[in-house]
Amino acid sequence: MNLESVEKVARAVLYEGYLLYPYRASSVKNQQRWNFGVLHPPAYDTSEMQTECLVVGAGEVDIRVRFLLRQEEREIFVQGVPVGEERAVQVEATSVSVGWERAGQEADHTVVRLRIQNIAAVQPASREEAMAQSMVSTHAILTVRGGEFVSLIDPPDEYVDAVRQCRNAGLFPVLAGNPGERDTMLASPIILYDYPQVAPESPGDLFDATEIDEILTLRILTLSEGEKAEIREGDERAREILDRAESLPPEHFLKLHGAVRSLRPVSSPHKEWRAGDRVRLRPRRAADIFDIALQGKLATVETVEQDFEGRDHLAVVLDDDPGRDLGMLRQPGHRFFFAPEEVERLP
């Protein structure tokens, strides 16, 4: 298990929505927050969270349930629950139960069921009072020894029917860690894909993993001195964000501008394309004005990329572009994308 990778994603889930731009307590969005993974005291709301997933083979499971309570991190650790054994744990005002459902005598898998409840014995009179006793950003990390988990997003054919029977409420489990590993599940209140990762370019928490780090960081730098003073006098984690944004070196801003994850040499039926290849543009589709204006232009392949449909694209920079250096830095407006059959290789 890649523990560091799992912990980074779990931390992003834990602090999602903790405090949002402009990171000031006086802003409306930070006075009336909408959080993920909330479990209120039962006197206010009786809902609970449940996650189910498949374990193949015998073994035992460790479970970590994490959440924020009054903006402080809390964790409940249930260690070494053998496959098939029921276990219930109560810590302070939190109840965690682990159960199993056998899939039949001939099946090679078992369903592990995790339920989480807030059992705080309080009578909140308002949402604000309820939130003060609520579990926020609740999620769980399940680790199996002596067995492996099955993906609920892309299960093998023999487990498709069993996966359809799994019932998840408020949490959805995905495989976590290094791609291909099957010993860890992250049950998150935010639906993720298998093997989620935090972008390596990200310099630290911004508490909004659905946003773009570059945009948020630039916005922080545009805050007035009075707004920055309020941040520094407020939440400690917000103060860390401000200090980091103001001290971020220029070269790191370039890294934040964007990255392509799927670079590789791309083979077409006739050629193999690589970054640095010299080409002449021969657009075929005439889809827009650029296809007409760039016809016959000389360019250099900056990267070779692939879209989600598996189609290959060449990102090129024009030789006569006055901002050619910006294109090589992958700045917008200075790179153009063409299919391999839309360019002519030059010597």
mmCIF file of C-alpha atoms in Angstrom:
data_model
loop_
_atom_site.group_PDB
_atom_site.id
_atom_site.type_symbol
_atom_site.label_atom_id
_atom_site.label_comp_id
_atom_site.label_asym_id
_atom_site.label_seq_id
_atom_site.Cartn_x
_atom_site.Cartn_y
_atom_site.Cartn_z
ATOM 1 C CA MET A 1 0.000 0.000 0.000
ATOM 2 C CA ASN A 2 1.230 3.468 -0.892
ATOM 3 C CA LEU A 3 0.364 4.981 2.492
ATOM 4 C CA GLU A 4 1.583 8.483 1.593
ATOM 5 C CA SER A 5 -0.633 8.642 -1.511
ATOM 6 C CA VAL A 6 -3.680 7.420 0.419
ATOM 7 C CA GLU A 7 -3.087 9.864 3.269
ATOM 8 C CA LYS A 8 -2.824 12.842 0.902
ATOM 9 C CA VAL A 9 -6.157 12.057 -0.723
ATOM 10 C CA ALA A 10 -7.805 11.309 2.631
ATOM 11 C CA ARG A 11 -6.581 14.637 3.980
ATOM 12 C CA ALA A 12 -7.984 16.448 0.937
ATOM 13 C CA VAL A 13 -11.340 14.793 1.628
ATOM 14 C CA LEU A 14 -11.140 15.609 5.331
ATOM 15 C CA TYR A 15 -10.635 19.330 4.751
ATOM 16 C CA GLU A 16 -12.839 19.769 1.669
ATOM 17 C CA GLY A 17 -14.946 22.849 2.405
ATOM 18 C CA TYR A 18 -13.272 23.481 5.760
ATOM 19 C CA LEU A 19 -12.731 27.149 4.818
ATOM 20 C CA LEU A 20 -13.196 28.590 1.334
ATOM 21 C CA TYR A 21 -11.856 31.555 -0.601
ATOM 22 C CA PRO A 22 -11.564 34.384 0.416
ATOM 23 C CA TYR A 23 -10.638 32.475 3.622
ATOM 24 C CA ARG A 24 -12.169 35.101 5.906
ATOM 25 C CA ALA A 25 -14.605 34.263 8.686
ATOM 26 C CA SER A 26 -16.704 37.307 7.754
ATOM 27 C CA SER A 27 -17.488 36.002 4.240
ATOM 28 C CA VAL A 28 -20.988 34.542 3.833
ATOM 29 C CA LYS A 29 -19.771 31.206 2.462
ATOM 30 C CA ASN A 30 -17.682 30.662 5.613
ATOM 31 C CA GLN A 31 -20.485 31.688 7.959
ATOM 32 C CA GLN A 32 -23.047 29.359 6.376
ATOM 33 C CA ARG A 33 -21.021 26.377 5.242
ATOM 34 C CA TRP A 34 -22.190 23.418 3.223
ATOM 35 C CA ASN A 35 -20.059 20.440 4.182
ATOM 36 C CA PHE A 36 -19.596 16.919 2.882
ATOM 37 C CA GLY A 37 -19.952 13.799 5.006
ATOM 38 C CA VAL A 38 -21.954 15.319 7.869
ATOM 39 C CA LEU A 39 -23.453 13.186 10.635
ATOM 40 C CA HIS A 40 -25.642 15.244 12.994
ATOM 41 C CA PRO A 41 -26.638 14.227 16.538
ATOM 42 C CA PRO A 42 -29.675 11.879 16.373
ATOM 43 C CA ALA A 43 -31.957 14.430 18.072
ATOM 44 C CA TYR A 44 -31.426 16.661 15.034
ATOM 45 C CA ASP A 45 -31.051 14.042 12.268
ATOM 46 C CA THR A 46 -31.123 10.242 12.618
ATOM 47 C CA SER A 47 -29.236 9.458 9.404
ATOM 48 C CA GLU A 48 -26.202 7.179 9.383
ATOM 49 C CA MET A 49 -23.497 6.324 6.866
ATOM 50 C CA GLN A 50 -22.949 2.885 5.392
ATOM 51 C CA THR A 51 -20.446 1.485 2.949
ATOM 52 C CA GLU A 52 -20.236 -2.043 1.550
ATOM 53 C CA CYS A 53 -17.527 -3.602 -0.591
ATOM 54 C CA LEU A 54 -16.277 -7.047 -1.593
ATOM 55 C CA VAL A 55 -13.335 -8.874 -0.048
ATOM 56 C CA VAL A 56 -11.920 -11.850 -1.944
ATOM 57 C CA GLY A 57 -10.169 -14.486 0.169
ATOM 58 C CA ALA A 58 -9.839 -14.812 3.909
ATOM 59 C CA GLY A 59 -7.988 -12.348 6.099
ATOM 60 C CA GLU A 60 -8.661 -9.438 8.403
ATOM 61 C CA VAL A 61 -9.464 -5.778 7.934
ATOM 62 C CA ASP A 62 -8.222 -2.628 9.674
ATOM 63 C CA ILE A 63 -10.599 0.324 9.606
ATOM 64 C CA ARG A 64 -9.847 3.987 10.257
ATOM 65 C CA VAL A 65 -12.820 6.339 10.525
ATOM 66 C CA ARG A 66 -11.860 9.996 10.366
ATOM 67 C CA PHE A 67 -13.825 13.217 10.670
ATOM 68 C CA LEU A 68 -13.730 16.765 11.955
ATOM 69 C CA LEU A 69 -15.521 17.674 15.175
ATOM 70 C CA ARG A 70 -15.550 21.379 16.063
ATOM 71 C CA GLN A 71 -12.848 21.777 13.382
ATOM 72 C CA GLU A 72 -10.531 19.316 15.144
ATOM 73 C CA GLU A 73 -9.341 16.043 13.582
ATOM 74 C CA ARG A 74 -10.682 12.845 15.150
ATOM 75 C CA GLU A 75 -9.942 9.207 14.332
ATOM 76 C CA ILE A 76 -11.388 5.867 15.388
ATOM 77 C CA PHE A 77 -9.166 2.866 14.665
ATOM 78 C CA VAL A 78 -10.671 -0.625 14.553
ATOM 79 C CA GLN A 79 -7.793 -3.052 14.131
ATOM 80 C CA GLY A 80 -7.683 -6.607 12.865
ATOM 81 C CA VAL A 81 -11.336 -7.540 12.345
ATOM 82 C CA PRO A 82 -11.253 -11.115 10.944
ATOM 83 C CA VAL A 83 -13.361 -11.745 7.853
ATOM 84 C CA GLY A 84 -16.757 -12.882 9.106
ATOM 85 C CA GLU A 85 -16.475 -11.455 12.632
ATOM 86 C CA GLU A 86 -18.814 -8.699 13.802
ATOM 87 C CA ARG A 87 -17.307 -5.777 15.674
ATOM 88 C CA ALA A 88 -18.832 -2.653 17.253
ATOM 89 C CA VAL A 89 -16.859 0.232 18.717
ATOM 90 C CA GLN A 90 -18.081 3.305 20.535
ATOM 91 C CA VAL A 91 -15.748 6.247 21.126
ATOM 92 C CA GLU A 92 -17.171 9.282 22.879
ATOM 93 C CA ALA A 93 -20.294 10.197 20.905
ATOM 94 C CA THR A 94 -19.412 8.108 17.849
ATOM 95 C CA SER A 95 -20.501 4.567 17.046
ATOM 96 C CA VAL A 96 -18.727 2.411 14.442
ATOM 97 C CA SER A 97 -19.854 -1.102 13.576
ATOM 98 C CA VAL A 98 -18.254 -3.610 11.212
ATOM 99 C CA GLY A 99 -20.343 -6.462 9.832
ATOM 100 C CA TRP A 100 -20.079 -9.118 7.145
ATOM 101 C CA GLU A 101 -22.439 -10.832 4.758
ATOM 102 C CA ARG A 102 -21.391 -14.121 3.264
ATOM 103 C CA ALA A 103 -22.164 -14.478 -0.418
ATOM 104 C CA GLY A 104 -22.951 -18.198 -0.386
ATOM 105 C CA GLN A 105 -21.159 -21.472 0.192
ATOM 106 C CA GLU A 106 -19.483 -21.597 -3.233
ATOM 107 C CA ALA A 107 -18.576 -17.935 -3.565
ATOM 108 C CA ASP A 108 -14.973 -16.833 -2.998
ATOM 109 C CA HIS A 109 -15.892 -13.375 -1.693
ATOM 110 C CA THR A 110 -17.498 -11.739 1.317
ATOM 111 C CA VAL A 111 -19.257 -8.402 1.696
ATOM 112 C CA VAL A 112 -17.823 -6.166 4.408
ATOM 113 C CA ARG A 113 -20.289 -3.634 5.769
ATOM 114 C CA LEU A 114 -19.258 -0.544 7.750
ATOM 115 C CA ARG A 115 -21.812 1.631 9.533
ATOM 116 C CA ILE A 116 -21.026 4.953 11.204
ATOM 117 C CA GLN A 117 -23.354 6.887 13.518
ATOM 118 C CA ASN A 118 -23.256 10.037 15.594
ATOM 119 C CA ILE A 119 -24.823 9.180 18.970
ATOM 120 C CA ALA A 120 -24.191 12.468 20.773
ATOM 121 C CA ALA A 121 -26.820 12.847 23.503
ATOM 122 C CA VAL A 122 -27.582 16.529 22.915
ATOM 123 C CA GLN A 123 -30.727 18.458 22.008
ATOM 124 C CA PRO A 124 -29.626 21.155 19.561
ATOM 125 C CA ALA A 125 -32.139 23.972 19.085
ATOM 126 C CA SER A 126 -30.700 25.180 15.766
ATOM 127 C CA ARG A 127 -28.525 24.106 12.857
ATOM 128 C CA GLU A 128 -25.604 26.034 14.343
ATOM 129 C CA GLU A 129 -25.877 24.119 17.620
ATOM 130 C CA ALA A 130 -26.245 20.831 15.740
ATOM 131 C CA MET A 131 -23.144 21.535 13.625
ATOM 132 C CA ALA A 132 -21.132 22.130 16.795
ATOM 133 C CA GLN A 133 -21.772 18.467 17.711
ATOM 134 C CA SER A 134 -21.707 17.051 14.180
ATOM 135 C CA MET A 135 -19.139 14.819 12.532
ATOM 136 C CA VAL A 136 -17.946 16.579 9.371
ATOM 137 C CA SER A 137 -16.076 15.213 6.309
ATOM 138 C CA THR A 138 -16.572 11.704 7.669
ATOM 139 C CA HIS A 139 -14.711 9.046 5.693
ATOM 140 C CA ALA A 140 -13.019 5.678 6.229
ATOM 141 C CA ILE A 141 -9.888 3.862 5.111
ATOM 142 C CA LEU A 142 -10.189 0.066 4.965
ATOM 143 C CA THR A 143 -7.057 -2.093 4.685
ATOM 144 C CA VAL A 144 -7.183 -5.870 4.196
ATOM 145 C CA ARG A 145 -4.494 -8.434 4.981
ATOM 146 C CA GLY A 146 -4.652 -11.937 3.515
ATOM 147 C CA GLY A 147 -7.196 -10.923 0.867
ATOM 148 C CA GLU A 148 -8.008 -8.195 -1.618
ATOM 149 C CA PHE A 149 -10.812 -5.787 -2.429
ATOM 150 C CA VAL A 150 -12.823 -5.655 -5.653
ATOM 151 C CA SER A 151 -13.343 -2.409 -7.543
ATOM 152 C CA LEU A 152 -16.940 -1.199 -7.400
ATOM 153 C CA ILE A 153 -16.338 1.053 -10.407
ATOM 154 C CA ASP A 154 -14.782 -1.500 -12.752
ATOM 155 C CA PRO A 155 -15.287 -4.977 -11.269
ATOM 156 C CA PRO A 156 -14.190 -8.164 -13.030
ATOM 157 C CA ASP A 157 -17.058 -9.860 -14.886
ATOM 158 C CA GLU A 158 -17.477 -12.560 -12.248
ATOM 159 C CA TYR A 159 -18.175 -9.966 -9.531
ATOM 160 C CA VAL A 160 -20.472 -7.569 -11.419
ATOM 161 C CA ASP A 161 -23.695 -8.979 -9.929
ATOM 162 C CA ALA A 162 -22.257 -9.002 -6.405
ATOM 163 C CA VAL A 163 -21.092 -5.402 -6.742
ATOM 164 C CA ARG A 164 -24.587 -4.344 -7.818
ATOM 165 C CA GLN A 165 -25.906 -5.681 -4.528
ATOM 166 C CA CYS A 166 -23.601 -3.477 -2.429
ATOM 167 C CA ARG A 167 -25.430 -0.675 -0.664
ATOM 168 C CA ASN A 168 -23.635 2.586 0.032
ATOM 169 C CA ALA A 169 -25.229 5.554 1.782
ATOM 170 C CA GLY A 170 -23.211 8.732 2.275
ATOM 171 C CA LEU A 171 -19.942 6.937 1.507
ATOM 172 C CA PHE A 172 -18.605 5.341 -1.664
ATOM 173 C CA PRO A 173 -15.535 3.062 -1.590
ATOM 174 C CA VAL A 174 -12.800 3.233 -4.235
ATOM 175 C CA LEU A 175 -9.478 1.435 -4.520
ATOM 176 C CA ALA A 176 -6.626 3.586 -3.204
ATOM 177 C CA GLY A 177 -2.829 3.526 -3.284
ATOM 178 C CA ASN A 178 -0.659 2.521 -6.236
ATOM 179 C CA PRO A 179 -2.598 1.508 -9.377
ATOM 180 C CA GLY A 180 -3.059 -2.250 -9.367
ATOM 181 C CA GLU A 181 -2.912 -2.645 -5.585
ATOM 182 C CA ARG A 182 -6.073 -4.028 -4.021
ATOM 183 C CA ASP A 183 -5.415 -3.951 -0.301
ATOM 184 C CA THR A 184 -6.898 -0.511 0.467
ATOM 185 C CA MET A 185 -10.301 1.107 0.021
ATOM 186 C CA LEU A 186 -11.068 4.774 0.668
ATOM 187 C CA ALA A 187 -14.757 5.213 1.506
ATOM 188 C CA SER A 188 -15.377 8.876 0.772
ATOM 189 C CA PRO A 189 -18.434 11.153 1.022
ATOM 190 C CA ILE A 190 -17.241 12.601 -2.307
ATOM 191 C CA ILE A 191 -17.481 10.149 -5.201
ATOM 192 C CA LEU A 192 -13.971 9.551 -6.544
ATOM 193 C CA TYR A 193 -12.444 7.254 -9.131
ATOM 194 C CA ASP A 194 -10.218 4.273 -8.294
ATOM 195 C CA TYR A 195 -6.689 5.241 -7.247
ATOM 196 C CA PRO A 196 -7.334 8.984 -6.793
ATOM 197 C CA GLN A 197 -4.270 11.195 -6.419
ATOM 198 C CA VAL A 198 -3.459 14.726 -5.373
ATOM 199 C CA ALA A 199 -1.695 16.610 -8.168
ATOM 200 C CA PRO A 200 2.047 16.635 -7.366
ATOM 201 C CA GLU A 201 2.235 20.295 -8.439
ATOM 202 C CA SER A 202 -0.113 21.349 -5.614
ATOM 203 C CA PRO A 203 1.940 23.169 -2.949
ATOM 204 C CA GLY A 204 -0.526 22.485 -0.137
ATOM 205 C CA ASP A 205 -4.101 22.527 1.131
ATOM 206 C CA LEU A 206 -6.556 25.066 -0.246
ATOM 207 C CA PHE A 207 -9.602 23.224 1.161
ATOM 208 C CA ASP A 208 -11.241 23.171 -2.264
ATOM 209 C CA ALA A 209 -9.865 20.222 -4.219
ATOM 210 C CA THR A 210 -12.459 20.772 -6.966
ATOM 211 C CA GLU A 211 -10.926 24.171 -7.767
ATOM 212 C CA ILE A 212 -7.701 25.043 -9.612
ATOM 213 C CA ASP A 213 -4.704 25.836 -7.381
ATOM 214 C CA GLU A 214 -3.359 28.469 -9.763
ATOM 215 C CA ILE A 215 -6.595 30.462 -9.825
ATOM 216 C CA LEU A 216 -7.095 30.329 -6.067
ATOM 217 C CA THR A 217 -3.489 31.323 -5.366
ATOM 218 C CA LEU A 218 -3.682 34.292 -7.736
ATOM 219 C CA ARG A 219 -6.962 35.379 -6.172
ATOM 220 C CA ILE A 220 -5.404 35.269 -2.721
ATOM 221 C CA LEU A 221 -2.637 37.614 -3.895
ATOM 222 C CA THR A 222 -5.243 40.142 -5.072
ATOM 223 C CA LEU A 223 -6.865 40.457 -1.633
ATOM 224 C CA SER A 224 -6.618 43.868 -0.004
ATOM 225 C CA GLU A 225 -4.294 44.479 2.921
ATOM 226 C CA GLY A 226 -7.340 44.728 5.185
ATOM 227 C CA GLU A 227 -8.642 41.340 3.997
ATOM 228 C CA LYS A 228 -5.218 39.767 4.480
ATOM 229 C CA ALA A 229 -5.054 41.234 7.996
ATOM 230 C CA GLU A 230 -8.384 39.579 8.817
ATOM 231 C CA ILE A 231 -7.055 36.241 7.569
ATOM 232 C CA ARG A 232 -3.906 36.542 9.677
ATOM 233 C CA GLU A 233 -5.985 37.300 12.775
ATOM 234 C CA GLY A 234 -8.329 34.397 12.114
ATOM 235 C CA ASP A 235 -7.969 30.658 11.460
ATOM 236 C CA GLU A 236 -4.440 29.264 11.713
ATOM 237 C CA ARG A 237 -4.815 27.098 8.599
ATOM 238 C CA ALA A 238 -6.058 30.075 6.581
ATOM 239 C CA ARG A 239 -3.020 32.019 7.750
ATOM 240 C CA GLU A 240 -0.796 29.215 6.439
ATOM 241 C CA ILE A 241 -2.496 29.439 3.021
ATOM 242 C CA LEU A 242 -1.878 33.192 2.834
ATOM 243 C CA ASP A 243 1.766 32.874 3.883
ATOM 244 C CA ARG A 244 2.349 30.125 1.329
ATOM 245 C CA ALA A 245 0.710 32.088 -1.510
ATOM 246 C CA GLU A 246 2.820 35.173 -0.799
ATOM 247 C CA SER A 247 6.072 33.223 -0.630
ATOM 248 C CA LEU A 248 5.499 30.951 -3.642
ATOM 249 C CA PRO A 249 8.431 31.362 -6.101
ATOM 250 C CA PRO A 250 7.676 32.291 -9.746
ATOM 251 C CA GLU A 251 8.894 28.947 -11.069
ATOM 252 C CA HIS A 252 6.261 27.161 -8.997
ATOM 253 C CA PHE A 253 3.514 29.277 -10.546
ATOM 254 C CA LEU A 254 4.576 27.910 -13.944
ATOM 255 C CA LYS A 255 4.116 24.364 -12.608
ATOM 256 C CA LEU A 256 0.627 25.280 -11.390
ATOM 257 C CA HIS A 257 -0.396 26.403 -14.867
ATOM 258 C CA GLY A 258 -1.096 22.841 -15.973
ATOM 259 C CA ALA A 259 0.331 19.407 -16.643
ATOM 260 C CA VAL A 260 -0.357 16.556 -19.017
ATOM 261 C CA ARG A 261 -0.316 13.092 -17.448
ATOM 262 C CA SER A 262 -0.588 10.866 -20.511
ATOM 263 C CA LEU A 263 2.516 11.789 -22.502
ATOM 264 C CA ARG A 264 4.005 8.965 -24.532
ATOM 265 C CA PRO A 265 5.395 8.330 -28.007
ATOM 266 C CA VAL A 266 2.347 7.830 -30.241
ATOM 267 C CA SER A 267 2.440 5.447 -33.179
ATOM 268 C CA SER A 268 0.174 6.065 -36.174
ATOM 269 C CA PRO A 269 -0.055 3.578 -39.049
ATOM 270 C CA HIS A 270 2.832 5.415 -40.790
ATOM 271 C CA LYS A 271 4.867 7.418 -38.272
ATOM 272 C CA GLU A 272 5.994 7.689 -34.692
ATOM 273 C CA TRP A 273 5.668 11.176 -33.307
ATOM 274 C CA ARG A 274 7.718 12.721 -30.531
ATOM 275 C CA ALA A 275 8.220 16.112 -28.923
ATOM 276 C CA GLY A 276 10.619 18.190 -31.041
ATOM 277 C CA ASP A 277 9.474 16.845 -34.434
ATOM 278 C CA ARG A 278 9.288 19.537 -37.149
ATOM 279 C CA VAL A 279 6.011 19.622 -39.091
ATOM 280 C CA ARG A 280 3.959 21.551 -41.632
ATOM 281 C CA LEU A 281 0.281 21.930 -40.723
ATOM 282 C CA ARG A 282 -2.262 20.403 -43.118
ATOM 283 C CA PRO A 283 -5.684 20.745 -41.388
ATOM 284 C CA ARG A 284 -8.318 18.636 -43.098
ATOM 285 C CA ARG A 285 -11.542 19.433 -41.287
ATOM 286 C CA ALA A 286 -11.767 23.236 -41.717
ATOM 287 C CA ALA A 287 -13.636 23.144 -38.419
ATOM 288 C CA ASP A 288 -12.871 26.765 -37.533
ATOM 289 C CA ILE A 289 -10.940 29.839 -38.633
ATOM 290 C CA PHE A 290 -7.712 28.445 -37.184
ATOM 291 C CA ASP A 291 -7.800 25.482 -39.569
ATOM 292 C CA ILE A 292 -7.847 27.988 -42.443
ATOM 293 C CA ALA A 293 -5.376 30.512 -40.999
ATOM 294 C CA LEU A 294 -2.814 27.874 -39.993
ATOM 295 C CA GLN A 295 -2.868 25.943 -43.280
ATOM 296 C CA GLY A 296 0.735 25.376 -44.410
ATOM 297 C CA LYS A 297 2.333 26.906 -41.303
ATOM 298 C CA LEU A 298 5.601 25.480 -39.962
ATOM 299 C CA ALA A 299 5.555 24.283 -36.361
ATOM 300 C CA THR A 300 7.299 22.132 -33.761
ATOM 301 C CA VAL A 301 5.639 19.340 -31.804
ATOM 302 C CA GLU A 302 5.725 20.355 -28.138
ATOM 303 C CA THR A 303 3.972 17.310 -26.676
ATOM 304 C CA VAL A 304 2.147 14.197 -27.806
ATOM 305 C CA GLU A 305 -1.110 13.683 -25.933
ATOM 306 C CA GLN A 306 -4.063 11.340 -25.809
ATOM 307 C CA ASP A 307 -7.673 12.140 -24.963
ATOM 308 C CA PHE A 308 -10.080 10.042 -22.913
ATOM 309 C CA GLU A 309 -11.310 8.282 -26.060
ATOM 310 C CA GLY A 310 -7.760 7.116 -26.797
ATOM 311 C CA ARG A 311 -7.311 9.439 -29.779
ATOM 312 C CA ASP A 312 -3.827 10.861 -30.369
ATOM 313 C CA HIS A 313 -3.162 14.601 -30.643
ATOM 314 C CA LEU A 314 -0.035 16.618 -31.385
ATOM 315 C CA ALA A 315 0.344 19.878 -29.458
ATOM 316 C CA VAL A 316 2.356 22.172 -31.730
ATOM 317 C CA VAL A 317 3.950 25.615 -31.401
ATOM 318 C CA LEU A 318 4.178 27.835 -34.515
ATOM 319 C CA ASP A 319 7.643 28.794 -35.693
ATOM 320 C CA ASP A 320 6.570 32.384 -36.491
ATOM 321 C CA ASP A 321 4.595 32.944 -33.284
ATOM 322 C CA PRO A 322 6.081 36.014 -31.476
ATOM 323 C CA GLY A 323 5.048 34.286 -28.250
ATOM 324 C CA ARG A 324 6.694 30.982 -29.182
ATOM 325 C CA ASP A 325 8.469 30.811 -25.826
ATOM 326 C CA LEU A 326 5.080 31.005 -24.098
ATOM 327 C CA GLY A 327 3.889 28.085 -26.187
ATOM 328 C CA MET A 328 6.857 26.022 -25.019
ATOM 329 C CA LEU A 329 5.802 26.917 -21.459
ATOM 330 C CA ARG A 330 2.283 25.623 -22.307
ATOM 331 C CA GLN A 331 0.627 28.984 -21.926
ATOM 332 C CA PRO A 332 -2.908 29.282 -23.405
ATOM 333 C CA GLY A 333 -3.256 30.735 -26.913
ATOM 334 C CA HIS A 334 0.185 29.639 -28.070
ATOM 335 C CA ARG A 335 -0.341 25.897 -28.579
ATOM 336 C CA PHE A 336 -2.574 24.234 -31.172
ATOM 337 C CA PHE A 337 -3.762 20.645 -31.372
ATOM 338 C CA PHE A 338 -3.887 18.512 -34.500
ATOM 339 C CA ALA A 339 -4.412 14.842 -35.253
ATOM 340 C CA PRO A 340 -1.288 13.045 -36.583
ATOM 341 C CA GLU A 341 -2.826 12.805 -40.061
ATOM 342 C CA GLU A 342 -3.228 16.613 -40.154
ATOM 343 C CA VAL A 343 0.488 17.362 -40.164
ATOM 344 C CA GLU A 344 3.345 16.666 -42.571
ATOM 345 C CA ARG A 345 6.688 15.636 -41.119
ATOM 346 C CA LEU A 346 9.650 17.781 -42.171
ATOM 347 C CA PRO A 347 13.268 16.594 -42.464
#
